[in-house]
Amino acid sequence: MLHQPRGGSKGTVANIDIAAKAILCTRENLNKLYYHHTGRPLDVIETVMDRDTFMSPQQAMDFGVVDSVLDKRAEVEKS
């Protein structure tokens, strides 16, 4: 699942404003990371990140957020 950063804040208006700016900065940085690593246009990343986006393993691989999907664990050698 992909989604934007979330947070809650209490206190004065100034404290809430500071927290909101920090969340917006985190969202911008996260979107840039997804843009860089997936090769998707930034507007597509922003749309996907705006709401919870659930993906199957294949969809996540096609989108570029995972490199491969393992269907079986490797055997562990017992000693």
Coordinates of C-alpha atoms in Angstrom, one line a residue:
M1 CA 0.0 0.0 0.0
L2 CA 1.2 3.5 -0.9
H3 CA 0.0 6.6 0.9
Q4 CA 1.0 10.0 1.9
P5 CA 2.5 10.8 5.3
R6 CA 0.1 11.3 8.1
G7 CA 0.4 12.9 11.5
G8 CA -1.5 14.5 14.2
S9 CA -0.8 17.6 16.2
K10 CA -2.0 19.3 19.3
G11 CA -1.2 22.6 20.8
T12 CA -1.1 26.2 19.7
V13 CA -1.8 27.2 16.1
A14 CA 1.9 27.9 15.7
N15 CA 2.7 24.3 16.8
I16 CA 0.1 22.9 14.4
D17 CA 1.5 25.0 11.6
I18 CA 5.0 23.8 12.2
A19 CA 3.8 20.2 12.2
A20 CA 1.8 20.7 9.0
K21 CA 4.9 22.2 7.3
A22 CA 7.0 19.3 8.4
I23 CA 4.5 16.8 7.0
L24 CA 4.3 18.7 3.7
C25 CA 8.1 18.6 3.4
T26 CA 8.1 14.9 4.2
R27 CA 5.5 14.3 1.5
E28 CA 7.4 16.3 -1.1
N29 CA 10.6 14.4 -0.3
L30 CA 8.8 11.0 -0.4
N31 CA 7.2 11.9 -3.8
K32 CA 10.7 12.8 -5.2
L33 CA 12.1 9.5 -4.0
Y34 CA 9.3 7.5 -5.7
Y35 CA 9.7 9.7 -8.8
H36 CA 13.5 8.9 -8.9
H37 CA 13.2 5.2 -8.2
T38 CA 10.1 4.4 -10.3
G39 CA 10.6 6.6 -13.3
R40 CA 7.0 7.6 -13.1
P41 CA 6.0 11.3 -13.8
L42 CA 5.7 13.3 -10.6
D43 CA 2.0 14.1 -11.3
V44 CA 1.3 10.3 -11.4
I45 CA 3.2 9.8 -8.1
E46 CA 1.3 12.7 -6.4
T47 CA -2.1 11.2 -7.6
V48 CA -1.1 7.7 -6.3
M49 CA 0.1 9.0 -3.0
D50 CA -2.9 11.3 -2.4
R51 CA -5.0 8.4 -1.2
D52 CA -4.3 4.9 0.0
T53 CA -3.3 2.8 -3.0
F54 CA -3.4 -0.9 -2.6
M55 CA -1.4 -3.0 -5.2
S56 CA -1.0 -6.7 -5.8
P57 CA 2.6 -7.9 -5.9
Q58 CA 2.6 -7.8 -9.7
Q59 CA 1.1 -4.3 -9.7
A60 CA 3.8 -3.1 -7.3
M61 CA 6.5 -4.6 -9.5
D62 CA 5.0 -3.1 -12.6
F63 CA 4.8 0.3 -10.9
G64 CA 8.4 0.1 -9.9
V65 CA 8.2 0.1 -6.1
V66 CA 9.5 -3.5 -5.8
D67 CA 12.2 -5.1 -7.8
S68 CA 10.9 -8.7 -7.6
V69 CA 8.4 -10.9 -5.8
L70 CA 9.5 -14.0 -4.0
D71 CA 7.0 -16.8 -4.1
K72 CA 9.0 -19.2 -1.9
R73 CA 11.6 -18.8 0.9
A74 CA 15.1 -20.1 0.3
E75 CA 15.9 -23.3 2.1
V76 CA 17.9 -22.8 5.3
E77 CA 20.7 -25.2 5.7
K78 CA 20.6 -26.9 9.1
S79 CA 23.9 -27.4 10.9

